[in-house]
């Protein structure tokens, strides 16, 4: 349409499915328009991989994402470009490396025990569990513990929790990203004013995390030499004066970590629990592996156990292939470039259609079926394993690959192992009794799900 372009076709929440259907019709490279913005879509996984690797300078986070992030105080690594990104990325990487996650493991066990207690109580009362909301409490508790050294324990909190405010942020980022006009800069709708109140609550909580970390650094100056976590490392770097980091960078990264670790991991878990509930054979195999590895314990207690869960890991990979929580990644050309044989001028926005290859028969036989076996290298008909591993890219690729992936995989294993060892899944259904649909609010979530479980007799090892 004139002026609006394709904006009316790109329905809120279903943006990704519309672009995916265009990819099936028009092929690996095509173009669409939202208002005045022309967007080039790329659906071929090899081309996508080449673009993602050609960062941070040739392809950037889009200027609109950076601006919207800045308006909200999201100035962390996920939203940064260029030198600023390089500085922040180094610090974030060291806070999330496997060594740190290993040292944090005992706290991860404690948080998992809390979720176990919460679900046991729900099973005893016969209550349905609001799946995503419980999982987000879990992921926020884990991120705050690992990255900020603060045990916020939203899982056992009775009153309002930070996660209720965080939940509002990514849907608003998503809405503003695809809005044809930046109306909120001129006037605020009631939803924008409500959102500002959520932001104030989040900033208050972030201020407290930072104050607590400063308190620890003052109480134990040796921590300045060997900070325990991301927030301490950032404060030390900011105080050193030559890092170029500001108070706003520290707060922006705290905010970014809470968001980046919350929805992504919780929604992947929600999808996986739903897929396991609808696939009895996969569930049985995963459950028997879990019972054997746990050997009678209700939760995993040693990090080596997580490595032994090969079938469960295949279920995770298969979930992320079919239900990637980031089905579209936007980038913007920082310089003139060529993608395959297409010339791309500076400033062009690219929509990378991440799921197109992962659910194409070109790479995966019977692509719509949830089949964890294809990740175990035993399926003769499957394309070679190298392709199986390279095509889906659920954590992105190249220099901006998700730094939280190792933590996320541990969280997903901890929760699903706890669920399968202690409960029988009775049902997983949409809260409004409708179909389990996808909804894209920056991350791709299922509509709100209710989980019903029955406690099993004390977990036993498989015979
Ligand atoms: C299953 C869970 C997760 C999925 C599927 C996921 C996926 C992604 C994806 C697709 C990206 C963009 C990568 C790119 O541009 O190439 C990303 C970036 C990022 N993720 Fe994750 N993520 C997950 C969990 C986490 C966790 C637990 C954290 C931290 C607590 C985290 C922190 C980040 C950060 C900071 C970035 C920005 C990296 C940068 O721009 O340099 N993620 N993630």
Tab-separated table of C-alpha atoms and ligand atoms in Angstrom:
chain	number	residue	atom	x	y	z
A	1	UNK	CA	0.000	0.000	0.000
A	2	UNK	CA	1.162	3.575	-0.478
A	3	UNK	CA	2.700	5.092	2.679
A	4	UNK	CA	1.990	2.004	4.871
A	5	UNK	CA	3.700	-0.562	2.648
A	6	UNK	CA	3.098	-4.079	4.032
A	7	UNK	CA	2.409	-2.802	7.573
A	8	UNK	CA	-1.201	-4.004	7.681
A	9	UNK	CA	-0.256	-7.557	6.678
A	10	UNK	CA	2.292	-7.830	9.467
A	11	UNK	CA	-0.155	-8.540	12.274
A	12	UNK	CA	1.099	-7.954	15.821
A	13	UNK	CA	2.272	-11.209	17.368
A	14	UNK	CA	2.332	-13.030	14.014
A	15	UNK	CA	4.981	-10.965	12.247
A	16	UNK	CA	7.389	-13.928	12.000
A	17	UNK	CA	4.791	-16.307	10.553
A	18	UNK	CA	3.866	-13.808	7.840
A	19	UNK	CA	7.511	-13.294	6.853
A	20	UNK	CA	8.094	-17.081	6.934
A	21	UNK	CA	5.134	-17.626	4.615
A	22	UNK	CA	6.562	-15.013	2.221
A	23	UNK	CA	9.865	-16.907	2.282
A	24	UNK	CA	8.028	-20.059	1.194
A	25	UNK	CA	6.420	-18.128	-1.663
A	26	UNK	CA	9.219	-15.808	-2.795
A	27	UNK	CA	12.387	-17.743	-1.929
A	28	UNK	CA	15.576	-16.979	-0.054
A	29	UNK	CA	15.806	-13.236	-0.709
A	30	UNK	CA	12.898	-10.786	-1.043
A	31	UNK	CA	11.853	-7.322	0.052
A	32	UNK	CA	8.994	-5.763	2.014
A	33	UNK	CA	8.191	-2.368	3.464
A	34	UNK	CA	6.885	-1.024	6.803
A	35	UNK	CA	6.014	2.643	6.344
A	36	UNK	CA	9.057	4.250	4.753
A	37	UNK	CA	11.393	1.446	5.904
A	38	UNK	CA	12.417	-1.003	3.192
A	39	UNK	CA	13.478	-4.369	4.569
A	40	UNK	CA	15.395	-7.103	2.792
A	41	UNK	CA	14.524	-10.595	4.052
A	42	UNK	CA	17.089	-13.407	3.902
A	43	UNK	CA	15.964	-16.994	4.509
A	44	UNK	CA	18.891	-19.154	3.365
A	45	UNK	CA	20.839	-20.394	6.439
A	46	UNK	CA	24.253	-20.141	4.754
A	47	UNK	CA	23.606	-16.540	3.760
A	48	UNK	CA	22.263	-15.786	7.235
A	49	UNK	CA	25.354	-17.317	8.789
A	50	UNK	CA	27.627	-15.180	6.597
A	51	UNK	CA	25.768	-12.005	7.634
A	52	UNK	CA	25.842	-12.859	11.340
A	53	UNK	CA	29.569	-13.531	11.155
A	54	UNK	CA	30.228	-10.253	9.379
A	55	UNK	CA	29.692	-8.212	12.578
A	56	UNK	CA	30.111	-6.019	14.536
A	57	UNK	CA	31.063	-3.424	11.898
A	58	UNK	CA	29.520	-4.400	8.556
A	59	UNK	CA	26.168	-5.463	10.039
A	60	UNK	CA	24.853	-3.759	13.179
A	61	UNK	CA	21.909	-3.893	15.549
A	62	UNK	CA	19.350	-1.641	13.826
A	63	UNK	CA	19.390	2.044	14.695
A	64	UNK	CA	15.707	1.861	15.647
A	65	UNK	CA	16.384	-0.936	18.165
A	66	UNK	CA	19.280	1.034	19.635
A	67	UNK	CA	17.135	4.198	19.902
A	68	UNK	CA	14.163	2.394	21.441
A	69	UNK	CA	16.522	0.665	23.868
A	70	UNK	CA	18.130	3.974	24.834
A	71	UNK	CA	14.765	5.598	25.479
A	72	UNK	CA	14.023	2.812	27.962
A	73	UNK	CA	17.467	2.778	29.577
A	74	UNK	CA	18.488	-0.444	27.808
A	75	UNK	CA	22.027	0.546	26.969
A	76	UNK	CA	23.600	-2.869	27.590
A	77	UNK	CA	25.578	-5.165	25.308
A	78	UNK	CA	22.541	-6.517	23.439
A	79	UNK	CA	21.657	-3.027	22.201
A	80	UNK	CA	25.149	-1.605	21.627
A	81	UNK	CA	27.177	-1.235	18.419
A	82	UNK	CA	30.825	-0.566	17.511
A	83	UNK	CA	33.419	0.238	20.200
A	84	UNK	CA	30.818	0.446	22.931
A	85	UNK	CA	29.719	-3.116	22.117
A	86	UNK	CA	33.345	-4.412	22.144
A	87	UNK	CA	33.985	-2.958	25.611
A	88	UNK	CA	30.809	-4.368	27.097
A	89	UNK	CA	31.012	-7.741	25.379
A	90	UNK	CA	34.423	-8.587	26.910
A	91	UNK	CA	33.082	-8.087	30.411
A	92	UNK	CA	29.858	-9.955	29.804
A	93	UNK	CA	31.670	-12.939	28.279
A	94	UNK	CA	33.880	-13.435	31.298
A	95	UNK	CA	30.867	-13.294	33.638
A	96	UNK	CA	29.040	-16.062	31.743
A	97	UNK	CA	31.910	-18.387	30.892
A	98	UNK	CA	31.501	-22.066	31.832
A	99	UNK	CA	33.880	-21.612	34.811
A	100	UNK	CA	31.582	-19.027	36.384
A	101	UNK	CA	28.490	-21.075	35.697
A	102	UNK	CA	30.201	-24.102	37.305
A	103	UNK	CA	30.992	-22.134	40.466
A	104	UNK	CA	27.405	-20.912	40.555
A	105	UNK	CA	26.011	-24.444	40.202
A	106	UNK	CA	25.185	-25.021	43.934
A	107	UNK	CA	22.980	-21.904	43.876
A	108	UNK	CA	21.310	-23.172	40.685
A	109	UNK	CA	20.503	-26.385	42.574
A	110	UNK	CA	18.890	-24.357	45.392
A	111	UNK	CA	16.740	-22.335	42.993
A	112	UNK	CA	15.653	-25.581	41.294
A	113	UNK	CA	14.662	-27.056	44.673
A	114	UNK	CA	12.464	-23.987	45.242
A	115	UNK	CA	10.691	-24.558	41.931
A	116	UNK	CA	10.265	-28.226	42.897
A	117	UNK	CA	8.627	-27.214	46.204
A	118	UNK	CA	6.380	-24.729	44.426
A	119	UNK	CA	5.170	-27.331	41.907
A	120	UNK	CA	4.767	-30.007	44.579
A	121	UNK	CA	2.481	-27.648	46.518
A	122	UNK	CA	0.467	-26.947	43.340
A	123	UNK	CA	0.148	-30.704	42.663
A	124	UNK	CA	-1.036	-31.355	46.233
A	125	UNK	CA	-3.687	-28.616	45.936
A	126	UNK	CA	-4.671	-29.879	42.479
A	127	UNK	CA	-3.932	-26.431	41.027
A	128	UNK	CA	-2.933	-25.745	37.434
A	129	UNK	CA	0.532	-24.140	37.211
A	130	UNK	CA	0.769	-20.916	35.161
A	131	UNK	CA	3.762	-22.251	33.264
A	132	UNK	CA	5.512	-19.224	31.754
A	133	UNK	CA	5.029	-17.057	34.801
A	134	UNK	CA	6.588	-19.683	37.122
A	135	UNK	CA	9.422	-20.313	34.674
A	136	UNK	CA	10.154	-16.591	34.449
A	137	UNK	CA	10.416	-16.367	38.214
A	138	UNK	CA	12.934	-19.191	37.971
A	139	UNK	CA	15.013	-17.588	35.202
A	140	UNK	CA	15.009	-14.143	36.843
A	141	UNK	CA	16.146	-15.676	40.151
A	142	UNK	CA	18.958	-17.514	38.360
A	143	UNK	CA	20.172	-14.492	36.375
A	144	UNK	CA	20.095	-12.220	39.428
A	145	UNK	CA	22.015	-14.807	41.446
A	146	UNK	CA	24.693	-15.418	38.831
A	147	UNK	CA	25.133	-11.955	37.358
A	148	UNK	CA	24.412	-9.764	40.398
A	149	UNK	CA	25.172	-12.019	43.380
A	150	UNK	CA	21.673	-11.274	44.754
A	151	UNK	CA	19.253	-13.969	45.859
A	152	UNK	CA	15.958	-12.250	44.990
A	153	UNK	CA	13.890	-15.428	45.435
A	154	UNK	CA	10.813	-14.386	43.459
A	155	UNK	CA	9.803	-18.076	43.472
A	156	UNK	CA	8.902	-17.894	47.152
A	157	UNK	CA	7.909	-14.207	47.307
A	158	UNK	CA	4.338	-13.499	48.347
A	159	UNK	CA	4.202	-9.868	47.217
A	160	UNK	CA	4.755	-8.168	43.848
A	161	UNK	CA	7.957	-9.242	42.112
A	162	UNK	CA	10.263	-7.533	39.600
A	163	UNK	CA	9.360	-10.113	36.972
A	164	UNK	CA	5.817	-8.648	36.737
A	165	UNK	CA	7.360	-5.367	35.569
A	166	UNK	CA	9.987	-6.987	33.351
A	167	UNK	CA	7.256	-8.890	31.508
A	168	UNK	CA	6.030	-5.622	30.057
A	169	UNK	CA	9.304	-4.531	28.486
A	170	UNK	CA	9.935	-6.800	25.483
A	171	UNK	CA	6.332	-6.657	24.217
A	172	UNK	CA	6.637	-2.846	24.235
A	173	UNK	CA	10.031	-2.969	22.457
A	174	UNK	CA	8.442	-5.246	19.883
A	175	UNK	CA	5.391	-3.013	19.405
A	176	UNK	CA	7.538	0.103	18.949
A	177	UNK	CA	9.919	-1.682	16.565
A	178	UNK	CA	7.210	-2.377	14.023
A	179	UNK	CA	5.114	0.764	14.579
A	180	UNK	CA	4.989	2.739	11.303
A	181	UNK	CA	5.392	6.040	13.261
A	182	UNK	CA	7.085	6.975	16.536
A	183	UNK	CA	3.854	8.368	18.002
A	184	UNK	CA	4.971	7.940	21.672
A	185	UNK	CA	7.481	10.755	21.232
A	186	UNK	CA	4.627	13.141	20.482
A	187	UNK	CA	1.885	11.858	22.782
A	188	UNK	CA	1.543	8.968	25.226
A	189	UNK	CA	-1.363	6.536	25.178
A	190	UNK	CA	-2.560	5.046	28.501
A	191	UNK	CA	-0.498	1.907	27.689
A	192	UNK	CA	2.652	4.048	27.315
A	193	UNK	CA	2.009	5.776	30.631
A	194	UNK	CA	1.463	2.415	32.370
A	195	UNK	CA	4.690	1.238	30.799
A	196	UNK	CA	6.581	4.233	32.229
A	197	UNK	CA	5.399	3.199	35.695
A	198	UNK	CA	6.764	-0.327	35.129
A	199	UNK	CA	10.082	1.174	34.042
A	200	UNK	CA	10.293	3.220	37.243
A	201	UNK	CA	9.798	0.059	39.341
A	202	UNK	CA	12.487	-1.794	37.384
A	203	UNK	CA	14.934	1.089	37.785
A	204	UNK	CA	14.295	1.142	41.512
A	205	UNK	CA	15.148	-2.588	41.732
A	206	UNK	CA	18.264	-2.137	39.562
A	207	UNK	CA	19.380	0.703	41.852
A	208	UNK	CA	19.131	-1.734	44.772
A	209	UNK	CA	21.191	-4.444	43.009
A	210	UNK	CA	23.911	-1.876	42.321
A	211	UNK	CA	23.830	-0.504	45.879
A	212	UNK	CA	24.148	-4.034	47.313
A	213	UNK	CA	27.094	-4.805	45.037
A	214	UNK	CA	28.801	-1.542	46.030
A	215	UNK	CA	28.208	-2.495	49.660
A	216	UNK	CA	29.986	-5.832	49.129
A	217	UNK	CA	32.927	-4.129	47.377
A	218	UNK	CA	33.303	-1.688	50.260
A	219	UNK	CA	33.067	-4.434	52.885
A	220	UNK	CA	35.690	-6.571	51.109
A	221	UNK	CA	38.115	-4.460	49.006
A	222	UNK	CA	39.886	-7.671	47.840
A	223	UNK	CA	36.817	-8.256	45.655
A	224	UNK	CA	38.021	-5.369	43.483
A	225	UNK	CA	40.940	-7.575	42.362
A	226	UNK	CA	38.749	-10.626	41.719
A	227	UNK	CA	35.103	-9.584	41.332
A	228	UNK	CA	32.645	-12.434	41.867
A	229	UNK	CA	30.110	-11.542	39.226
A	230	UNK	CA	29.128	-9.274	36.337
A	231	UNK	CA	27.774	-6.387	38.368
A	232	UNK	CA	30.897	-6.220	40.574
A	233	UNK	CA	33.164	-6.438	37.505
A	234	UNK	CA	31.263	-3.598	35.858
A	235	UNK	CA	31.393	-1.363	38.939
A	236	UNK	CA	35.146	-1.958	39.293
A	237	UNK	CA	35.672	-1.108	35.598
A	238	UNK	CA	33.474	1.976	35.857
A	239	UNK	CA	35.351	3.212	38.943
A	240	UNK	CA	38.745	2.686	37.246
A	241	UNK	CA	37.877	5.669	35.092
A	242	UNK	CA	39.694	4.586	31.898
A	243	UNK	CA	37.130	2.006	30.765
A	244	UNK	CA	34.753	4.562	29.291
A	245	UNK	CA	31.920	2.885	31.240
A	246	UNK	CA	29.386	5.060	33.027
A	247	UNK	CA	26.809	4.484	35.783
A	248	UNK	CA	24.200	4.327	33.021
A	249	UNK	CA	26.171	1.499	31.303
A	250	UNK	CA	26.215	-0.501	34.518
A	251	UNK	CA	22.458	-0.023	35.060
A	252	UNK	CA	21.756	-0.633	31.351
A	253	UNK	CA	23.574	-3.961	31.410
A	254	UNK	CA	21.859	-5.082	34.602
A	255	UNK	CA	18.538	-4.355	32.887
A	256	UNK	CA	19.660	-6.069	29.668
A	257	UNK	CA	20.780	-9.241	31.450
A	258	UNK	CA	17.501	-9.555	33.325
A	259	UNK	CA	15.600	-9.273	30.063
A	260	UNK	CA	17.880	-11.329	27.833
A	261	UNK	CA	17.973	-14.238	30.280
A	262	UNK	CA	14.317	-14.220	31.294
A	263	UNK	CA	11.961	-14.677	28.349
A	264	UNK	CA	14.328	-16.593	26.102
A	265	UNK	CA	15.057	-19.388	28.562
A	266	UNK	CA	11.567	-19.494	30.111
A	267	UNK	CA	9.863	-19.654	26.723
A	268	UNK	CA	12.232	-22.334	25.414
A	269	UNK	CA	11.401	-24.340	28.543
A	270	UNK	CA	7.668	-23.771	28.066
A	271	UNK	CA	7.876	-24.950	24.449
A	272	UNK	CA	9.908	-27.994	25.452
A	273	UNK	CA	7.496	-29.020	28.218
A	274	UNK	CA	4.596	-28.653	25.796
A	275	UNK	CA	6.391	-30.675	23.076
A	276	UNK	CA	7.278	-33.435	25.572
A	277	UNK	CA	3.684	-33.532	26.779
A	278	UNK	CA	2.525	-34.097	23.207
A	279	UNK	CA	5.172	-36.717	22.416
A	280	UNK	CA	4.777	-39.706	24.780
A	281	UNK	CA	7.679	-41.691	23.359
A	282	UNK	CA	10.197	-38.852	23.682
A	283	UNK	CA	8.887	-38.135	27.172
A	284	UNK	CA	9.318	-41.767	28.265
A	285	UNK	CA	12.873	-41.946	26.920
A	286	UNK	CA	13.824	-38.622	28.519
A	287	UNK	CA	12.244	-39.649	31.824
A	288	UNK	CA	14.043	-42.967	31.983
A	289	UNK	CA	17.395	-41.272	31.236
A	290	UNK	CA	16.733	-38.658	33.930
A	291	UNK	CA	15.795	-41.257	36.559
A	292	UNK	CA	18.933	-43.214	35.832
A	293	UNK	CA	21.214	-40.150	36.068
A	294	UNK	CA	19.531	-38.786	39.209
A	295	UNK	CA	19.767	-42.152	40.965
A	296	UNK	CA	16.992	-41.336	43.462
A	297	UNK	CA	17.652	-37.604	44.029
A	298	UNK	CA	14.825	-35.169	43.224
A	299	UNK	CA	17.105	-32.687	41.397
A	300	UNK	CA	20.494	-32.739	39.670
A	301	UNK	CA	23.141	-31.915	42.254
A	302	UNK	CA	26.427	-32.272	40.330
A	303	UNK	CA	27.294	-30.450	37.143
A	304	UNK	CA	28.786	-33.632	35.606
A	305	UNK	CA	25.283	-35.139	35.686
A	306	UNK	CA	24.081	-32.527	33.215
A	307	UNK	CA	26.624	-33.760	30.652
A	308	UNK	CA	25.263	-37.307	30.948
A	309	UNK	CA	21.765	-36.245	29.821
A	310	UNK	CA	22.314	-36.839	26.102
A	311	UNK	CA	18.749	-37.632	25.161
A	312	UNK	CA	17.436	-34.654	27.111
A	313	UNK	CA	19.945	-32.444	25.295
A	314	UNK	CA	18.647	-33.801	21.979
A	315	UNK	CA	15.118	-32.805	23.114
A	316	UNK	CA	16.406	-29.268	23.837
A	317	UNK	CA	18.043	-28.984	20.404
A	318	UNK	CA	14.913	-30.296	18.704
A	319	UNK	CA	12.726	-27.832	20.645
A	320	UNK	CA	14.924	-24.907	19.592
A	321	UNK	CA	14.859	-26.117	15.959
A	322	UNK	CA	11.052	-26.142	15.772
A	323	UNK	CA	10.335	-23.350	18.260
A	324	UNK	CA	13.272	-20.925	18.233
A	325	UNK	CA	12.448	-18.040	20.552
A	326	UNK	CA	14.239	-15.636	18.193
A	327	UNK	CA	12.733	-16.619	14.810
A	328	UNK	CA	13.699	-13.321	13.161
A	329	UNK	CA	16.907	-11.360	13.815
A	330	UNK	CA	17.125	-7.837	12.402
A	331	UNK	CA	20.461	-6.295	11.420
A	332	UNK	CA	21.349	-3.112	9.556
A	333	UNK	CA	24.166	-2.663	7.056
A	334	UNK	CA	26.792	-0.311	8.566
A	335	UNK	CA	28.618	-0.179	5.196
A	336	UNK	CA	27.844	-1.135	1.620
A	337	UNK	CA	27.980	-4.922	1.377
A	338	UNK	CA	27.082	-7.916	-0.762
A	339	UNK	CA	24.923	-10.741	0.507
A	340	UNK	CA	25.317	-13.719	-1.833
A	341	UNK	CA	24.993	-11.853	-5.176
A	342	UNK	CA	22.766	-9.056	-3.881
A	343	UNK	CA	24.244	-5.602	-3.366
A	344	UNK	CA	23.170	-4.086	-0.064
A	345	UNK	CA	23.611	-0.376	0.477
A	346	UNK	CA	24.594	1.172	3.817
A	347	UNK	CA	21.595	1.598	6.112
A	348	UNK	CA	19.562	-1.276	4.604
A	349	UNK	CA	17.674	-3.317	7.208
A	350	UNK	CA	17.868	-7.098	6.860
A	351	UNK	CA	15.335	-9.477	8.437
A	352	UNK	CA	17.040	-12.838	8.916
A	353	UNK	CA	14.395	-15.557	8.804
A	354	UNK	CA	16.033	-17.993	11.220
A	355	UNK	CA	13.496	-20.829	11.142
A	356	UNK	CA	13.198	-21.118	7.352
A	357	UNK	CA	16.145	-23.528	6.983
A	358	UNK	CA	15.533	-25.338	10.259
A	359	UNK	CA	12.058	-26.408	9.159
A	360	UNK	CA	12.859	-27.035	5.487
A	361	UNK	CA	12.997	-30.470	3.847
A	362	UNK	CA	16.191	-29.276	2.202
A	363	UNK	CA	17.962	-29.954	5.501
A	364	UNK	CA	15.630	-32.009	7.719
A	365	UNK	CA	13.481	-34.913	6.569
A	366	UNK	CA	9.936	-34.694	7.937
A	367	UNK	CA	10.808	-31.244	9.298
A	368	UNK	CA	7.614	-30.498	11.250
A	369	UNK	CA	7.943	-33.625	13.441
A	370	UNK	CA	9.469	-33.381	16.925
A	371	UNK	CA	12.128	-36.079	16.631
A	372	UNK	CA	15.020	-35.772	19.123
A	373	UNK	CA	16.703	-38.841	17.568
A	374	UNK	CA	17.898	-36.736	14.651
A	375	UNK	CA	20.357	-35.056	17.042
A	376	UNK	CA	21.882	-38.350	18.147
A	377	UNK	CA	23.350	-39.129	14.749
A	378	UNK	CA	21.445	-42.423	14.454
A	379	UNK	CA	18.976	-41.467	11.757
A	380	UNK	CA	20.256	-42.839	8.457
A	381	UNK	CA	17.917	-40.640	6.425
A	382	UNK	CA	19.044	-37.417	8.091
A	383	UNK	CA	21.358	-34.987	6.395
A	384	UNK	CA	24.894	-35.144	7.788
A	385	UNK	CA	25.330	-34.132	11.420
A	386	UNK	CA	27.412	-31.063	10.601
A	387	UNK	CA	24.436	-29.631	8.703
A	388	UNK	CA	21.997	-30.653	11.415
A	389	UNK	CA	24.073	-28.685	13.905
A	390	UNK	CA	24.772	-25.624	11.726
A	391	UNK	CA	21.380	-24.820	10.188
A	392	UNK	CA	19.077	-23.935	13.136
A	393	UNK	CA	21.297	-21.300	14.954
A	394	UNK	CA	18.900	-20.732	17.921
A	395	UNK	CA	21.557	-18.693	19.745
A	396	UNK	CA	22.572	-16.663	16.683
A	397	UNK	CA	26.078	-16.955	15.226
A	398	UNK	CA	29.388	-15.150	14.895
A	399	UNK	CA	30.855	-12.591	17.302
A	400	UNK	CA	27.477	-11.692	18.814
A	401	UNK	CA	26.496	-15.295	19.552
A	402	UNK	CA	24.437	-15.454	22.755
A	403	UNK	CA	26.807	-15.274	25.752
A	404	UNK	CA	24.138	-16.845	28.017
A	405	UNK	CA	23.818	-20.098	26.072
A	406	UNK	CA	25.806	-22.295	28.458
A	407	UNK	CA	23.813	-21.024	31.446
A	408	UNK	CA	20.538	-21.408	29.533
A	409	UNK	CA	21.268	-25.047	28.673
A	410	UNK	CA	22.031	-25.830	32.315
A	411	UNK	CA	18.801	-24.153	33.451
A	412	UNK	CA	16.729	-26.057	30.903
A	413	UNK	CA	18.267	-29.376	31.949
A	414	UNK	CA	17.800	-28.626	35.651
A	415	UNK	CA	14.110	-27.778	35.280
A	416	UNK	CA	13.098	-30.535	32.865
A	417	UNK	CA	15.032	-33.174	34.843
A	418	UNK	CA	13.293	-32.004	38.050
A	419	UNK	CA	9.906	-32.125	36.310
A	420	UNK	CA	10.347	-35.578	34.778
A	421	UNK	CA	11.851	-37.133	37.908
A	422	UNK	CA	9.198	-35.926	40.331
A	423	UNK	CA	5.983	-35.529	38.394
A	424	UNK	CA	3.778	-37.078	35.765
A	425	UNK	CA	2.611	-34.492	33.266
A	426	UNK	CA	-1.185	-34.694	33.181
A	427	UNK	CA	-1.721	-31.910	30.650
A	428	UNK	CA	-0.254	-28.764	29.139
A	429	UNK	CA	-2.932	-26.577	27.594
A	430	UNK	CA	-3.535	-23.020	26.562
A	431	UNK	CA	-5.001	-20.959	29.445
A	432	UNK	CA	-7.949	-19.903	27.260
A	433	UNK	CA	-8.647	-23.504	26.187
A	434	UNK	CA	-7.779	-22.627	22.605
A	435	UNK	CA	-5.054	-23.875	20.340
A	436	UNK	CA	-1.410	-23.591	21.528
A	437	UNK	CA	-0.370	-20.743	19.221
A	438	UNK	CA	2.895	-18.866	18.718
A	439	UNK	CA	3.051	-15.214	19.726
A	440	UNK	CA	5.991	-13.001	18.863
A	441	UNK	CA	6.579	-10.269	21.438
A	442	UNK	CA	10.273	-9.764	20.638
A	443	UNK	CA	10.734	-13.402	21.695
A	444	UNK	CA	8.438	-16.112	20.376
A	445	UNK	CA	6.325	-17.511	23.195
A	446	UNK	CA	3.444	-19.944	23.297
A	447	UNK	CA	0.163	-18.342	24.380
A	448	UNK	CA	-0.021	-18.595	28.207
A	449	UNK	CA	0.023	-22.279	29.156
A	450	UNK	CA	-1.303	-24.148	32.167
A	451	UNK	CA	0.588	-27.215	33.353
A	452	UNK	CA	-1.108	-29.889	35.448
A	453	UNK	CA	1.074	-32.438	37.194
A	454	UNK	CA	0.719	-35.301	39.669
A	455	UNK	CA	3.528	-36.048	42.086
A	456	UNK	CA	5.208	-39.402	41.417
A	457	UNK	CA	6.200	-41.692	44.239
A	458	UNK	CA	9.771	-40.840	45.388
A	459	UNK	CA	11.960	-40.724	42.248
A	460	UNK	CA	13.556	-44.102	41.569
A	461	UNK	CA	16.284	-45.056	39.136
A	462	UNK	CA	15.031	-46.698	35.990
A	463	UNK	CA	15.160	-50.516	36.138
B	1	LIG	C1	17.376	-20.662	25.529
B	1	LIG	C2	17.776	-19.483	25.947
B	1	LIG	C3	18.336	-18.415	25.057
B	1	LIG	C4	18.224	-18.238	23.715
B	1	LIG	C5	17.509	-19.120	22.714
B	1	LIG	C6	18.974	-17.032	23.381
B	1	LIG	C7	19.089	-16.526	22.106
B	1	LIG	C8	19.822	-15.400	21.783
B	1	LIG	C9	19.955	-14.867	20.438
B	1	LIG	C10	19.325	-15.440	19.184
B	1	LIG	C11	20.740	-13.769	20.518
B	1	LIG	C12	21.179	-12.880	19.344
B	1	LIG	C13	22.478	-13.440	18.822
B	1	LIG	C14	22.987	-12.762	17.569
B	1	LIG	O1	22.711	-11.588	17.332
B	1	LIG	O2	23.706	-13.479	16.806
B	1	LIG	C15	21.112	-13.603	21.909
B	1	LIG	C16	21.921	-12.575	22.374
B	1	LIG	C17	22.165	-12.363	23.710
B	1	LIG	N1	21.798	-13.173	24.775
B	1	LIG	FE1	20.734	-14.884	24.658
B	1	LIG	N2	19.502	-16.508	24.523
B	1	LIG	C18	19.159	-17.312	25.575
B	1	LIG	C19	19.498	-17.149	26.905
B	1	LIG	C20	20.264	-16.122	27.413
B	1	LIG	C21	20.649	-15.962	28.795
B	1	LIG	C22	20.323	-16.939	29.916
B	1	LIG	C23	21.357	-14.789	28.883
B	1	LIG	C24	21.988	-14.130	30.086
B	1	LIG	C25	21.527	-14.182	31.296
B	1	LIG	C26	21.448	-14.230	27.553
B	1	LIG	C27	22.094	-13.068	27.223
B	1	LIG	C28	22.242	-12.586	25.936
B	1	LIG	C29	22.946	-11.341	25.622
B	1	LIG	C30	23.594	-10.396	26.613
B	1	LIG	C31	22.909	-11.213	24.213
B	1	LIG	C32	23.511	-10.082	23.385
B	1	LIG	C33	24.877	-10.471	22.829
B	1	LIG	C34	25.498	-9.398	21.946
B	1	LIG	O3	24.766	-8.646	21.304
B	1	LIG	O4	26.734	-9.372	21.884
B	1	LIG	N3	20.775	-15.063	26.681
B	1	LIG	N4	20.532	-14.609	22.661
